[in-house]
Amino acid sequence: MSFGKTLYATENPELFAKFTPLIEEYNKAREEQIKNYDPEFYAKCKDTVAPAEQLDSEPINALQYLEKLLTPSELVIVNEYSIKDLLDKQLDKKLTAVEIINAYIKAAIISQFSTNCGMQFLIPEALSKAKKLDEYLAEHGKLIGPFHGIPVSLKEQMNYAGKQTSASYVAYLKNIPKESGVTIQILDKLGANFHIRTAQPQAIMWLDTGNVITGRTRNPVSTRLSPGGSSGGESACVGSHGSCIGVGSDIGGSIRAPAAFANIFGLKPTTRRFSLMNGLSGGKGQESIVAVQGPLARSIEEMEYFTENYLNEGKPWEYDPLCVPIAWNTKVELPKKIRIGVLFDDNLVTPYPAVTRGMESVVEKLSKAGEDFEIVDLSKYWYSEKEMEEIYTMNIGLYTCDGNKVQLGMFGESGEPLEKLTRHFLNFDGGVERSVYENRMFNAKRDSLKVEMFNKFFKGLKLDFILSPTYCGPSEKQENSLYWGYTSFWNLLDYPNVIFPSGVVHDDKIDTIDKLAGPLKSNKYEAMVWKKDGKVIYDPKDYIGGPVALQLTAERFHDEDAVACVKKITKVLGIERR
């Protein structure tokens, strides 16, 4: 990643040159750690995994490399055993925490070669903890907690005591926090074993993942595509079985787009349920749209298990005064007939044909599932194109309402080159600084929308949930995730969402331009996604291998209901653990 012909205000090649040795040292340390873990395995990975140029240009499924590089017993651990399986097998003395973490360290190294998912490995620490966990089990005859020996990956922006934590800002490569984030502390206490910290994009505000320090991250199911962002390192790692479960964050779609692009499960909880304390970001002090942390998982059951135990056993509100003291409801009772409002199109940006096909496929299967589901088409109730344009413009403007002062200050410290999607984000709402009055009026509008969603849709239409696309396309091309509206709308309103695979994958022979549900709209966001120089640029061959995942939304603080409903939906669809 290098400087363009026209420098952004904060870009400074001379200043940045002083940081390049730090970047080189950082990457060398990561490479040496995975090489020193097992030099023979490292060499085998290097010889087996396709070179970067091929991975970037071809739709390669990274999962194929597991069978080529792991032993049969390791393959069973990372491919077949769920969290509960791993816990049971440790209790039954059929597996040790050391055996589990070694299998996942190898899988994460394979993922690093194929997807470039990692910022930093924690191999010595993970091996040491696994040994201590095995000793604890041998001495006490019980597990230390609900995550005993479970390999968990972490988005790198979460502070980790004693480890470089940059959140992909070059200027923060020297930042070594003394205290880990609250979520890390809780998971550590409950027995989780951290072996890798994963990549996020520059600015942490892309629906893609790439940064100046470690480069671009790839999609695990089709490597030339984007893994989503900003938790794209997590989706790449979890999606390629490099970890059992991962923790990401979301302020505009950063858990949901990655989960969707990698064809796995993701939860964006209602705000203040997970702790954000002790993390690094460029959104300091911004409370109009509050970020959340949440899991990315390979099954809805594991996502439920993780969240239930994080909340009910971890009790984050005892560590973080900003967390709401609401335990996970383990006794959810769904209605006998679940009433789901279906939004095929948000009336601002038209979904790609594969997404519409995915929505139609799921709706058809739910409609035929006996008396369990009632479908309500929301097209005649939803906001108009003009209303959605106003809402989305306000939505993205709230991210940059300080005129990007915090972000630009962090970039200015290193003079690092700014990438295409960083510039795209900085130009939200023109990047203008809004007055306190304007910000307050935006907040008032936001709150009125929250109430309207509750009164008009959930109560007025008697909806239990809303089903919608996660993104306007299947897994997106790299550096092309421009429109956030299908996810950021729900950040604005602070309603929880669960992402799940639809079972549909983009097909370049089927999902052609003539399959559009209707004519393209006239607004600027539609043009941004669909056109260049006034001409439609959609090419179905660009999205080969890209899965379609959908988004189920519940009322605020009804996160458990959404998870329970997705469990029921995936049974109807026949969606199994990824």
Short mmCIF file of N, CA and C in Angstrom, two decimals, residues 300 500-502 564-576:
data_model
loop_
_atom_site.label_atom_id
_atom_site.label_comp_id
_atom_site.label_asym_id
_atom_site.label_seq_id
_atom_site.Cartn_x
_atom_site.Cartn_y
_atom_site.Cartn_z
N ILE A 300 -25.24 -21.62 15.07
CA ILE A 300 -26.09 -20.78 15.91
C ILE A 300 -26.08 -21.28 17.35
N PHE A 500 -27.24 -15.24 9.41
CA PHE A 500 -27.19 -16.68 9.17
C PHE A 500 -27.11 -16.96 7.67
N PRO A 501 -26.45 -18.06 7.28
CA PRO A 501 -26.36 -18.42 5.85
C PRO A 501 -27.74 -18.76 5.29
N SER A 502 -27.96 -18.34 4.05
CA SER A 502 -29.25 -18.63 3.39
C SER A 502 -29.24 -19.97 2.67
N ALA A 564 -33.01 -17.56 19.08
CA ALA A 564 -33.93 -18.71 19.13
C ALA A 564 -34.66 -18.89 17.80
N CYS A 565 -35.05 -17.78 17.19
CA CYS A 565 -35.76 -17.86 15.91
C CYS A 565 -34.84 -18.36 14.80
N VAL A 566 -33.59 -17.90 14.79
CA VAL A 566 -32.65 -18.37 13.77
C VAL A 566 -32.38 -19.86 13.94
N LYS A 567 -32.36 -20.34 15.18
CA LYS A 567 -32.21 -21.79 15.40
C LYS A 567 -33.34 -22.54 14.68
N LYS A 568 -34.53 -21.99 14.78
CA LYS A 568 -35.69 -22.63 14.14
C LYS A 568 -35.63 -22.50 12.62
N ILE A 569 -35.22 -21.32 12.14
CA ILE A 569 -35.12 -21.08 10.69
C ILE A 569 -34.08 -22.01 10.06
N THR A 570 -32.91 -22.13 10.70
CA THR A 570 -31.84 -22.94 10.10
C THR A 570 -32.21 -24.42 10.06
N LYS A 571 -33.06 -24.86 10.97
CA LYS A 571 -33.55 -26.24 10.90
C LYS A 571 -34.43 -26.44 9.67
N VAL A 572 -35.26 -25.44 9.40
CA VAL A 572 -36.11 -25.50 8.20
C VAL A 572 -35.25 -25.50 6.94
N LEU A 573 -34.21 -24.67 6.95
CA LEU A 573 -33.35 -24.53 5.77
C LEU A 573 -32.35 -25.68 5.63
N GLY A 574 -32.13 -26.42 6.71
CA GLY A 574 -31.13 -27.49 6.67
C GLY A 574 -29.71 -26.95 6.73
N ILE A 575 -29.53 -25.79 7.36
CA ILE A 575 -28.20 -25.18 7.49
C ILE A 575 -27.50 -25.80 8.69
N GLU A 576 -26.37 -26.43 8.47
CA GLU A 576 -25.64 -27.09 9.54
C GLU A 576 -24.42 -26.27 9.94
#
